[in-house]
Amino acid sequence: MSSISNETVEKIARLSALAIAPEELSMYATQLSNILTLVEQMNTLDTTGIEPMAHPQATNQRLRNDCVTEPDERKELQSLSAFTEAGLYLVNQVIE
Amino acid sequence: MEWETVIGLEVHAQLATKSKIFSGAATAYGAEPNTQACAIDLALPGVLPVLNREVVIMAVKFGLSVGAEVAERSVFARKNYFYPDLPKGYQISQFELPIVKGGSLDILLEDGSIKRVGITRAHLEEDAGKSLHEDFNGMTGLDFNRAGTPLLEIVSEPDLRSAKEAVSYLKTLHTLVRYLEICDGNMQEGSFRCDANVSVRPKGQAALGTRAEIKNVNSFRFVEKAIEYEVQRQIALIERGEKVKQETRLYDSDKNETRPMRSKEEANDYRYFPDPDLLPLCVTSEWVEKIRQTMPELPTQKRVRFEHQYELSAYDASLLAGHKALADYFEAVLKLTPAPAKLVVNWVMGDLAAALNKVNLDISKSPLSPEKMAGLLNRIHDNTLSGKLAKEVFEVLWEGNADTDTIIKERGLEQMTDSSEIEKIIQQIIDKNPTQLAEYQAGKDRLFAFFVGQVMKESRGKANPEQVNALLKEKLKGEMNV
């Protein structure tokens, strides 16, 4: 049984730049642990000789023509971002 | 000990589409930051990628040009890693089932021989955005205009044995993708980027040595220098009794050295898996055949044809064939003039190329049309213009709108070919220079050049030099016998 500790949740949250309240930590730890348990359960299945499936639908990718259809919506899109400057999205410094 | 170098290259060619691989945002270079980054490129919740048909056609064209197998079924996968320039947290790429498998590229080596380099695969993927690490109050700026730009990653077999061979392979590939018009090949703008896998092994050993990967080298010259440096570094390590570490290294062109990337950046487990947002890509053999019909003549085919059809040297033919617009211009001129191919080559790759170079223009934007160039060559070919006068006319042609025949008429530049007129000038020069004549007669043969020079000067460069030589020789001989 895999289980994820509150400390691991805190670490993942920090790497993902997510703010998680201390009282929520145990809830996330349980939920994430459950996901891992499910995966472990699936891993016990014997898949020898079964061809991997790329997609559940037995059809092919549809294609679009090479046309520019997306207008410039920078203003609207950047209104979703906490920090912008000179047309750039700003994030925490990623190099030391 | 004698060492052998083993190199394999990974080239990222940016495909020259108008829109992105999975979205309808524009791909033009140099736009204002984030004005070409739509909701799909930014990975907003709920968006879905839809594959650009043109991207598939371009990959197929490449596959056909290197004699590869075009996969009837290929699959897009997610390559997971976390970096702010990758909004989804994964790059859509192809992993186990790429669109192009196998194939080869023939490259020309320095000794003139041809080497066949194997191509392992070529797959489609999306580019990431750009991080700007200038200080924005301690934060990093992100421009997602490049995110989702289509790339074709072309992976070679470890068949290359020296830095020079690697450069030759890259140049051949660079020419090819521009011929196919699938990539503009602009290395400064990052449209054609290269990673090199380099290892060394004792000559004769079958097993490969441990390789280092050199990332993102952006010019042919730097590729050569980076590989040369890396080879020497690895040999020195082994000869000191140490081991080569498998790692990713960056080339620093200022210091001419490679150094390891921080381990954090390369600790990768990409956890590839098929992207559930995209269905398998199907390319039927009928579609491949249709695309085959639209394929242009390829550089190697053109080079061989030029050698045979126009009897050009291998050197001239490969220079011309290496640049499609140049080859097209050459053939356009040749259609319009009876002048021999060699004369056309000399002018197109000589004076014209030099003039274009000076103002930094590509031949496709030449202010001198093939018609005008042919007009000039006609008059050289029929001996109206000497080589020297032709250069003069060329300058005038280059500057303005006039054509060759008008320039000749206006400036009275026809080459003098009437021998009686040339003889008249020769007689004048001989009469004017009795001292030199006497010395020449006394055996000072070098003075012949003096007489030729005087005659050419008197004719203002219009006399045909060969004719002057012949007539003067005769005339001076006659004077001796008087």
Coordinates of C-alpha atoms in Angstrom, one line a residue:
Chain A
M1 CA 0.0 0.0 0.0
S2 CA 1.4 3.3 -1.1
S3 CA 0.7 6.2 1.1
I4 CA 1.6 9.8 0.6
S5 CA 2.6 11.9 3.6
N6 CA 1.5 15.4 4.4
E7 CA 5.1 16.5 3.8
T8 CA 5.1 15.1 0.3
V9 CA 1.8 16.9 -0.5
E10 CA 3.5 20.1 0.8
K11 CA 6.5 19.5 -1.5
I12 CA 4.4 18.8 -4.6
A13 CA 2.3 21.9 -3.9
R14 CA 5.3 24.0 -3.7
L15 CA 6.8 22.6 -6.9
S16 CA 3.4 23.2 -8.6
A17 CA 3.2 26.8 -7.2
L18 CA -0.2 25.9 -5.5
A19 CA -1.3 27.3 -2.2
I20 CA -2.8 24.6 0.0
A21 CA -4.2 25.4 3.4
P22 CA -2.7 23.3 6.3
E23 CA -6.1 21.8 7.2
E24 CA -6.4 20.5 3.6
L25 CA -3.2 18.6 3.6
S26 CA -4.6 15.3 5.0
M27 CA -7.5 15.3 2.5
Y28 CA -5.1 15.6 -0.4
A29 CA -2.7 13.0 1.0
T30 CA -5.6 10.5 1.3
Q31 CA -6.9 11.3 -2.2
L32 CA -3.4 11.0 -3.8
S33 CA -2.7 7.8 -1.9
N34 CA -6.0 6.3 -3.2
I35 CA -4.9 7.0 -6.8
L36 CA -1.6 5.2 -6.2
T37 CA -3.4 2.3 -4.7
L38 CA -5.7 2.0 -7.7
V39 CA -2.7 2.0 -10.0
E40 CA -1.1 -0.7 -7.9
Q41 CA -4.2 -2.7 -8.2
M42 CA -4.2 -2.4 -12.0
N43 CA -0.5 -3.4 -12.1
T44 CA -1.5 -6.8 -10.7
L45 CA -3.3 -7.6 -14.0
D46 CA -1.4 -9.9 -16.3
T47 CA -1.1 -8.0 -19.6
T48 CA 1.3 -10.4 -21.3
G49 CA 0.7 -10.7 -25.0
I50 CA -1.9 -7.9 -25.1
E51 CA -1.2 -5.2 -27.7
P52 CA -1.1 -1.7 -26.2
M53 CA -4.1 0.4 -27.2
A54 CA -3.3 3.9 -28.3
H55 CA -6.8 5.1 -28.0
P56 CA -10.2 3.6 -26.9
Q57 CA -11.9 4.8 -30.1
A58 CA -11.1 2.7 -33.1
T59 CA -10.9 5.7 -35.5
N60 CA -8.2 8.0 -36.8
Q61 CA -7.0 11.5 -36.1
R62 CA -8.9 14.1 -38.0
L63 CA -6.9 16.9 -39.5
R64 CA -7.4 20.7 -39.9
N65 CA -6.2 22.9 -42.8
D66 CA -3.1 25.1 -42.2
C67 CA -4.9 28.4 -41.6
V68 CA -4.5 31.0 -38.9
T69 CA -7.8 31.1 -37.2
E70 CA -6.9 32.3 -33.7
P71 CA -6.9 36.1 -33.3
D72 CA -4.6 37.9 -30.9
E73 CA -6.3 37.7 -27.5
R74 CA -3.4 38.6 -25.4
K75 CA -5.2 41.1 -23.3
E76 CA -8.1 38.8 -22.4
L77 CA -5.7 35.8 -21.8
Q78 CA -3.3 37.8 -19.7
S79 CA -6.1 39.0 -17.5
L80 CA -6.1 35.5 -16.1
S81 CA -2.5 35.7 -15.0
A82 CA -1.3 37.1 -11.7
F83 CA 1.8 38.7 -13.0
T84 CA 2.5 40.1 -16.5
E85 CA 5.0 42.7 -17.8
A86 CA 5.9 43.9 -21.3
G87 CA 3.6 41.4 -22.8
L88 CA 5.2 38.5 -20.9
Y89 CA 3.8 36.1 -18.4
L90 CA 5.9 36.3 -15.2
V91 CA 6.6 33.3 -13.0
N92 CA 9.0 32.6 -10.1
Q93 CA 12.7 32.7 -11.2
V94 CA 13.5 29.2 -12.5
I95 CA 17.3 29.4 -12.7
E96 CA 19.6 29.7 -9.7
Chain B
M1 CA 46.4 4.5 -29.1
E2 CA 44.4 5.5 -32.2
W3 CA 40.9 6.7 -31.5
E4 CA 37.8 6.6 -33.6
T5 CA 35.1 9.3 -33.2
V6 CA 31.4 8.3 -33.4
I7 CA 28.8 10.9 -33.9
G8 CA 25.0 10.8 -34.3
L9 CA 23.0 13.9 -34.8
E10 CA 19.5 15.0 -33.8
V11 CA 18.2 17.9 -35.9
H12 CA 15.1 19.9 -35.0
A13 CA 13.7 21.4 -38.2
Q14 CA 10.9 24.0 -37.7
L15 CA 8.2 23.2 -40.2
A16 CA 7.3 26.2 -42.4
T17 CA 3.6 26.3 -41.8
K18 CA 1.4 29.3 -41.3
S19 CA -0.3 28.0 -38.2
K20 CA 0.8 25.8 -35.2
I21 CA 0.8 22.1 -35.1
F22 CA -2.2 21.7 -32.9
S23 CA -3.8 25.2 -32.9
G24 CA -4.8 27.9 -35.4
A25 CA -2.4 30.5 -33.9
A26 CA 0.1 32.1 -36.2
T27 CA 3.8 31.0 -36.3
A28 CA 5.4 34.1 -37.8
Y29 CA 8.8 34.9 -36.3
G30 CA 9.4 38.1 -34.4
A31 CA 5.9 39.0 -33.4
E32 CA 5.2 40.9 -30.1
P33 CA 5.4 38.5 -27.1
N34 CA 2.3 36.3 -26.6
T35 CA 0.3 37.8 -29.5
Q36 CA 0.5 34.4 -31.2
A37 CA -0.3 32.2 -28.2
C38 CA -3.9 31.1 -28.0
A39 CA -5.9 29.2 -25.3
I40 CA -4.7 25.8 -26.8
D41 CA -1.0 26.9 -26.7
L42 CA -1.4 28.1 -23.2
A43 CA -3.1 24.9 -22.1
L44 CA -6.2 26.4 -20.6
P45 CA -8.5 23.8 -19.2
G46 CA -10.9 22.1 -21.7
V47 CA -9.0 22.8 -24.9
L48 CA -8.2 20.1 -27.4
P49 CA -5.4 19.8 -30.0
V50 CA -6.3 19.3 -33.6
L51 CA -3.5 18.2 -36.0
N52 CA -2.4 20.5 -38.9
R53 CA -2.7 18.6 -42.2
E54 CA 0.3 20.5 -43.7
V55 CA 2.6 19.3 -41.0
V56 CA 1.8 15.7 -41.9
I57 CA 2.4 16.4 -45.6
M58 CA 5.8 18.0 -44.8
A59 CA 6.9 15.0 -42.8
V60 CA 5.9 12.7 -45.6
K61 CA 7.8 14.8 -48.1
F62 CA 10.9 14.5 -45.9
G63 CA 10.4 10.7 -45.5
L64 CA 10.1 10.3 -49.3
S65 CA 13.2 12.4 -49.9
V66 CA 15.4 10.1 -47.8
G67 CA 13.9 6.9 -49.0
A68 CA 12.3 6.2 -45.6
E69 CA 9.2 4.2 -44.7
V70 CA 6.3 6.4 -44.1
A71 CA 4.3 4.8 -41.3
E72 CA 0.7 4.1 -42.1
R73 CA -0.1 4.5 -38.5
S74 CA 1.8 6.7 -36.1
V75 CA 0.9 7.8 -32.5
F76 CA 1.4 11.0 -30.6
A77 CA 2.7 10.7 -27.0
R78 CA 3.0 12.9 -24.0
K79 CA 6.6 13.6 -22.9
N80 CA 6.2 14.8 -19.4
Y81 CA 8.5 17.3 -17.7
F82 CA 8.0 20.4 -15.7
Y83 CA 9.3 23.7 -16.9
P84 CA 7.5 27.1 -17.1
D85 CA 7.9 27.3 -20.8
L86 CA 5.8 24.2 -21.2
P87 CA 2.3 25.1 -20.0
K88 CA 0.7 21.7 -20.3
G89 CA 3.5 20.0 -18.3
Y90 CA 4.1 17.8 -21.2
Q91 CA 5.3 18.1 -24.8
I92 CA 3.2 16.4 -27.5
S93 CA 5.7 14.3 -29.4
Q94 CA 6.0 10.9 -31.1
F95 CA 7.8 8.1 -29.3
E96 CA 7.3 4.5 -30.1
L97 CA 5.5 5.0 -33.4
P98 CA 7.1 7.9 -35.4
I99 CA 5.8 9.0 -38.8
V100 CA 9.1 8.4 -40.6
K101 CA 11.2 5.3 -40.1
G102 CA 14.6 4.5 -41.6
G103 CA 16.1 6.0 -44.8
S104 CA 19.5 7.5 -45.6
L105 CA 21.2 10.7 -46.8
D106 CA 24.2 10.7 -49.1
I107 CA 26.8 13.3 -48.1
L108 CA 29.9 14.6 -50.0
L109 CA 33.2 14.1 -48.2
E110 CA 36.2 16.4 -48.5
D111 CA 38.0 13.9 -50.8
G112 CA 35.1 14.0 -53.2
S113 CA 33.7 10.6 -52.3
I114 CA 30.1 10.0 -51.3
K115 CA 29.1 8.5 -47.9
R116 CA 25.7 7.1 -47.0
V117 CA 24.5 8.1 -43.6
G118 CA 21.6 6.2 -42.1
I119 CA 18.6 8.0 -40.7
T120 CA 17.0 6.2 -37.8
R121 CA 13.7 8.1 -37.7
A122 CA 12.0 11.4 -38.0
H123 CA 9.0 12.4 -35.8
L124 CA 6.6 15.3 -35.3
E125 CA 6.5 17.3 -32.1
E126 CA 5.6 20.7 -30.8
D127 CA 8.1 23.4 -29.7
A128 CA 8.1 25.0 -26.2
G129 CA 7.8 28.6 -25.3
K130 CA 10.8 30.9 -24.5
S131 CA 12.0 31.9 -21.1
L132 CA 13.5 35.3 -20.6
H133 CA 15.7 35.3 -17.6
E134 CA 16.4 39.0 -17.5
D135 CA 15.4 40.3 -14.1
F136 CA 11.7 41.1 -13.9
N137 CA 11.8 41.9 -10.2
G138 CA 13.2 38.5 -9.5
M139 CA 10.8 36.8 -11.8
T140 CA 11.2 35.0 -15.2
G141 CA 9.3 36.3 -18.2
L142 CA 7.6 33.9 -20.6
D143 CA 6.8 34.3 -24.3
F144 CA 4.6 31.5 -25.6
N145 CA 4.6 32.6 -29.3
R146 CA 6.9 29.6 -30.1
A147 CA 4.8 27.1 -28.0
G148 CA 3.1 24.7 -30.4
T149 CA 5.3 25.5 -33.4
P150 CA 5.7 22.3 -35.5
L151 CA 9.0 20.6 -35.4
L152 CA 10.4 17.6 -37.3
E153 CA 13.1 15.9 -35.2
I154 CA 15.4 14.0 -37.6
V155 CA 17.6 11.5 -35.9
S156 CA 20.7 10.0 -37.6
E157 CA 22.4 6.7 -37.0
P158 CA 25.8 7.0 -35.3
D159 CA 27.4 6.8 -38.7
L160 CA 29.5 9.9 -38.7
R161 CA 33.2 9.7 -38.0
S162 CA 34.5 13.2 -37.7
A163 CA 33.4 16.8 -37.0
K164 CA 33.8 17.5 -40.7
E165 CA 31.5 14.7 -41.7
A166 CA 28.9 15.9 -39.2
V167 CA 29.0 19.4 -40.7
S168 CA 28.7 17.9 -44.2
Y169 CA 25.7 15.9 -43.1
L170 CA 24.1 19.0 -41.6
K171 CA 24.7 21.1 -44.6
T172 CA 23.2 18.4 -46.9
L173 CA 20.2 18.1 -44.6
H174 CA 19.9 21.9 -44.5
T175 CA 19.8 22.1 -48.3
L176 CA 17.3 19.3 -48.5
V177 CA 14.7 20.7 -46.1
R178 CA 14.9 24.1 -47.9
Y179 CA 14.5 22.3 -51.3
L180 CA 11.4 20.5 -50.0
E181 CA 10.2 23.9 -48.8
I182 CA 9.3 22.4 -45.4
C183 CA 11.7 24.6 -43.3
D184 CA 13.3 28.0 -43.9
G185 CA 16.6 26.8 -42.5
N186 CA 17.2 30.0 -40.6
M187 CA 19.7 29.0 -37.9
Q188 CA 19.9 32.4 -36.2
E189 CA 16.1 32.3 -35.7
G190 CA 16.3 28.7 -34.4
S191 CA 14.5 27.2 -37.4
F192 CA 17.2 24.5 -37.7
R193 CA 18.9 23.3 -34.5
C194 CA 21.2 20.5 -33.8
D195 CA 22.1 18.3 -30.8
A196 CA 25.2 16.0 -31.3
N197 CA 25.8 12.7 -29.6
V198 CA 29.6 12.2 -29.4
S199 CA 31.7 9.3 -28.2
V200 CA 35.1 7.8 -28.9
R201 CA 36.4 4.3 -29.0
P202 CA 39.8 2.6 -29.7
K203 CA 40.0 2.1 -33.5
G204 CA 38.8 -1.4 -34.4
Q205 CA 36.6 -1.8 -31.3
A206 CA 33.0 -2.8 -32.2
A207 CA 31.3 -1.6 -29.0
L208 CA 30.4 2.1 -28.7
G209 CA 32.0 4.2 -26.1
T210 CA 29.9 6.2 -23.6
R211 CA 28.4 9.2 -25.3
A212 CA 27.9 12.8 -24.2
E213 CA 25.1 14.8 -25.8
I214 CA 25.9 18.4 -26.8
K215 CA 22.8 20.6 -26.9
N216 CA 21.5 23.2 -29.2
V217 CA 24.5 24.3 -31.3
N218 CA 23.3 27.0 -33.7
S219 CA 25.8 27.3 -36.5
F220 CA 27.8 24.9 -38.7
R221 CA 31.0 26.3 -37.5
F222 CA 30.1 25.9 -33.8
V223 CA 29.0 22.3 -34.4
E224 CA 32.4 21.5 -35.8
K225 CA 34.3 23.3 -33.0
A226 CA 32.0 21.8 -30.3
I227 CA 32.5 18.2 -31.6
E228 CA 36.3 18.7 -31.9
Y229 CA 36.5 20.0 -28.4
E230 CA 34.4 17.2 -27.0
V231 CA 36.4 14.5 -28.8
Q232 CA 39.7 15.8 -27.4
R233 CA 38.1 16.1 -23.9
Q234 CA 36.9 12.5 -24.0
I235 CA 40.2 11.1 -25.3
A236 CA 42.1 13.0 -22.6
L237 CA 39.8 11.6 -19.9
I238 CA 40.2 8.0 -21.0
E239 CA 44.0 8.3 -21.4
R240 CA 44.2 9.7 -17.9
G241 CA 42.4 6.5 -16.8
E242 CA 39.1 8.2 -16.1
K243 CA 35.7 7.4 -17.5
V244 CA 33.4 9.4 -19.8
K245 CA 30.1 10.2 -18.0
Q246 CA 26.9 9.9 -20.0
E247 CA 25.6 13.4 -19.7
T248 CA 24.2 16.4 -21.5
R249 CA 26.7 19.2 -22.1
L250 CA 26.3 22.8 -23.4
Y251 CA 28.7 24.4 -25.9
D252 CA 30.0 27.8 -24.9
S253 CA 31.2 29.5 -28.1
D254 CA 32.9 32.3 -26.3
K255 CA 35.2 30.0 -24.4
N256 CA 35.2 27.2 -27.1
E257 CA 34.4 24.5 -24.6
T258 CA 31.6 22.2 -23.5
R259 CA 30.5 21.9 -19.9
P260 CA 27.9 19.8 -18.2
M261 CA 24.3 21.0 -17.7
R262 CA 23.2 21.2 -14.1
S263 CA 22.2 17.7 -13.1
K264 CA 18.7 19.0 -12.1
E265 CA 18.0 20.0 -15.7
E266 CA 18.8 16.6 -17.0
A267 CA 17.4 14.2 -14.4
N268 CA 14.7 13.1 -16.7
D269 CA 12.1 10.4 -16.6
Y270 CA 9.7 11.5 -19.3
R271 CA 7.0 9.0 -18.5
Y272 CA 5.9 8.8 -22.2
F273 CA 2.4 7.5 -22.8
P274 CA 0.0 7.9 -25.8
D275 CA -1.8 11.2 -25.7
P276 CA -5.5 10.5 -25.1
D277 CA -6.4 13.8 -26.7
L278 CA -5.2 12.7 -30.1
L279 CA -6.2 9.6 -32.1
P280 CA -3.6 7.6 -34.1
L281 CA -2.5 9.4 -37.3
C282 CA -3.3 7.4 -40.4
V283 CA -1.4 8.1 -43.6
T284 CA -2.7 5.9 -46.4
S285 CA -0.5 4.7 -49.2
E286 CA -2.8 6.6 -51.7
W287 CA -2.1 9.8 -49.8
V288 CA 1.7 9.1 -49.8
E289 CA 1.5 8.6 -53.6
K290 CA -0.3 11.8 -54.1
I291 CA 2.3 13.7 -52.1
R292 CA 5.1 11.9 -54.1
Q293 CA 3.7 13.5 -57.3
T294 CA 4.3 17.0 -55.8
M295 CA 8.0 16.3 -54.9
P296 CA 10.5 18.8 -56.4
E297 CA 13.8 17.6 -58.0
L298 CA 16.1 17.0 -55.1
P299 CA 19.6 18.4 -54.7
T300 CA 21.5 15.2 -55.6
Q301 CA 19.4 14.6 -58.7
K302 CA 19.9 18.2 -59.8
R303 CA 23.7 18.0 -59.3
V304 CA 23.9 14.9 -61.4
R305 CA 21.7 16.4 -64.1
F306 CA 23.7 19.6 -64.2
E307 CA 27.0 17.6 -64.6
H308 CA 25.5 15.7 -67.6
Q309 CA 23.2 18.1 -69.2
Y310 CA 25.4 21.2 -69.1
E311 CA 28.8 19.5 -68.7
L312 CA 29.6 21.4 -65.5
S313 CA 32.3 20.4 -63.2
A314 CA 31.3 18.5 -60.1
Y315 CA 32.3 21.6 -58.1
D316 CA 30.2 24.0 -60.1
A317 CA 27.3 21.6 -60.2
S318 CA 27.2 21.0 -56.5
L319 CA 27.5 24.7 -55.6
L320 CA 24.6 25.5 -57.9
A321 CA 22.5 22.5 -56.9
G322 CA 23.1 23.4 -53.2
H323 CA 21.0 26.5 -53.5
K324 CA 17.7 26.0 -55.3
A325 CA 17.0 29.7 -56.1
L326 CA 20.6 30.0 -57.6
A327 CA 20.0 26.9 -59.7
D328 CA 16.6 28.2 -60.9
Y329 CA 18.2 31.5 -61.8
F330 CA 21.0 29.8 -63.7
E331 CA 18.6 27.7 -65.7
A332 CA 16.4 30.7 -66.4
V333 CA 19.3 32.6 -67.8
L334 CA 20.5 29.6 -69.8
K335 CA 17.1 29.3 -71.5
L336 CA 17.4 32.9 -72.8
T337 CA 20.9 32.9 -74.2
P338 CA 23.0 30.8 -76.5
A339 CA 26.1 31.5 -74.3
P340 CA 27.7 28.3 -73.0
A341 CA 26.8 27.1 -69.6
K342 CA 30.3 27.6 -68.2
L343 CA 30.1 31.4 -69.1
V344 CA 26.7 31.6 -67.4
V345 CA 28.0 29.9 -64.3
N346 CA 31.0 32.2 -64.1
W347 CA 28.8 35.3 -64.2
V348 CA 26.0 34.1 -62.0
M349 CA 28.4 32.7 -59.3
G350 CA 31.0 35.4 -59.9
D351 CA 30.0 39.0 -60.5
L352 CA 26.3 38.6 -59.7
A353 CA 26.9 36.6 -56.5
A354 CA 29.5 39.2 -55.4
A355 CA 27.2 42.1 -56.1
L356 CA 24.3 40.4 -54.2
N357 CA 26.6 39.6 -51.3
K358 CA 27.6 43.2 -51.0
V359 CA 24.1 44.3 -50.4
N360 CA 23.1 41.1 -48.5
L361 CA 20.4 40.0 -50.9
D362 CA 19.4 36.5 -51.8
I363 CA 19.5 35.6 -55.5
S364 CA 15.7 35.2 -55.4
K365 CA 15.5 38.9 -54.8
S366 CA 18.1 39.9 -57.4
P367 CA 17.5 43.3 -58.9
L368 CA 19.0 42.0 -62.1
S369 CA 16.5 39.7 -63.8
P370 CA 17.5 36.6 -65.7
E371 CA 16.4 38.5 -68.9
K372 CA 18.9 41.3 -68.2
M373 CA 21.7 38.9 -67.3
A374 CA 21.0 36.9 -70.5
G375 CA 21.1 40.2 -72.5
L376 CA 24.6 40.9 -71.2
L377 CA 25.8 37.3 -71.8
N378 CA 24.6 37.5 -75.4
R379 CA 26.9 40.4 -76.1
I380 CA 29.9 38.7 -74.4
H381 CA 29.1 35.5 -76.3
D382 CA 29.0 37.3 -79.8
N383 CA 32.2 39.2 -78.9
T384 CA 30.5 42.6 -78.9
L385 CA 31.8 43.1 -75.4
S386 CA 35.3 42.2 -74.0
G387 CA 35.4 40.8 -70.5
K388 CA 36.5 44.2 -69.2
L389 CA 33.8 46.1 -70.9
A390 CA 31.2 43.5 -69.8
K391 CA 32.1 44.3 -66.2
E392 CA 31.5 48.0 -66.9
V393 CA 28.1 47.2 -68.5
F394 CA 27.3 45.0 -65.6
E395 CA 27.9 47.8 -63.1
V396 CA 25.5 50.0 -65.1
L397 CA 22.9 47.2 -65.4
W398 CA 23.1 46.7 -61.6
E399 CA 22.6 50.4 -60.9
G400 CA 19.6 51.1 -63.1
N401 CA 16.9 50.1 -65.5
A402 CA 18.7 50.2 -68.9
D403 CA 19.4 47.0 -70.8
T404 CA 22.7 45.9 -72.2
D405 CA 22.2 46.9 -75.8
T406 CA 21.1 50.4 -74.9
I407 CA 24.1 50.8 -72.6
I408 CA 26.4 49.7 -75.3
K409 CA 24.9 52.1 -77.8
E410 CA 24.8 55.1 -75.4
R411 CA 28.4 54.7 -74.3
G412 CA 29.8 53.5 -77.5
L413 CA 31.2 50.4 -75.9
E414 CA 31.1 47.9 -78.8
Q415 CA 34.3 45.8 -78.9
M416 CA 36.4 46.8 -81.8
T417 CA 36.7 43.7 -84.0
D418 CA 37.5 45.4 -87.4
S419 CA 41.1 44.5 -87.9
S420 CA 41.9 47.4 -90.2
E421 CA 40.9 49.8 -87.4
I422 CA 43.0 47.9 -84.9
E423 CA 45.9 47.9 -87.3
K424 CA 45.6 51.7 -87.7
I425 CA 46.0 52.1 -83.9
I426 CA 48.9 49.7 -83.8
Q427 CA 50.7 51.7 -86.5
Q428 CA 50.2 54.9 -84.5
I429 CA 51.6 53.3 -81.3
I430 CA 54.6 52.0 -83.2
D431 CA 55.3 55.3 -84.8
K432 CA 54.9 57.1 -81.4
N433 CA 57.4 54.9 -79.6
P434 CA 60.6 54.5 -81.7
T435 CA 62.8 54.0 -78.6
Q436 CA 60.8 51.1 -77.3
L437 CA 60.6 49.7 -80.8
A438 CA 64.4 49.7 -81.1
E439 CA 64.8 48.1 -77.8
Y440 CA 62.3 45.4 -78.7
Q441 CA 64.1 44.8 -81.9
A442 CA 67.3 44.5 -80.0
G443 CA 65.8 41.5 -78.1
K444 CA 63.9 43.0 -75.2
D445 CA 60.9 40.7 -75.6
R446 CA 59.2 41.9 -72.5
L447 CA 58.3 45.2 -74.3
F448 CA 55.6 43.3 -76.2
A449 CA 53.3 43.7 -73.2
F450 CA 54.0 47.5 -73.3
F451 CA 52.8 47.7 -76.9
V452 CA 49.7 45.6 -76.1
G453 CA 48.9 47.9 -73.2
Q454 CA 49.3 51.1 -75.3
V455 CA 47.1 49.7 -78.0
M456 CA 44.4 48.7 -75.5
K457 CA 44.6 52.2 -73.9
E458 CA 44.3 54.0 -77.2
S459 CA 41.3 51.9 -78.1
R460 CA 39.8 52.7 -74.7
G461 CA 39.6 49.0 -73.9
K462 CA 37.4 48.3 -76.8
A463 CA 39.9 46.4 -79.0
N464 CA 39.6 42.6 -78.7
P465 CA 42.8 41.7 -76.8
E466 CA 43.3 38.4 -78.6
Q467 CA 43.1 40.2 -81.9
V468 CA 45.5 42.9 -80.7
N469 CA 48.0 40.2 -79.7
A470 CA 47.9 38.4 -83.0
L471 CA 48.0 41.6 -85.2
L472 CA 50.7 43.2 -83.1
K473 CA 52.9 40.2 -83.3
E474 CA 52.7 40.2 -87.0
K475 CA 53.2 43.9 -87.3
L476 CA 56.3 43.9 -85.1
K477 CA 57.8 41.0 -87.0
G478 CA 57.2 43.0 -90.2
E479 CA 59.0 46.0 -88.7
M480 CA 62.0 43.8 -87.9
N481 CA 62.2 42.8 -91.5
V482 CA 62.1 46.4 -92.9

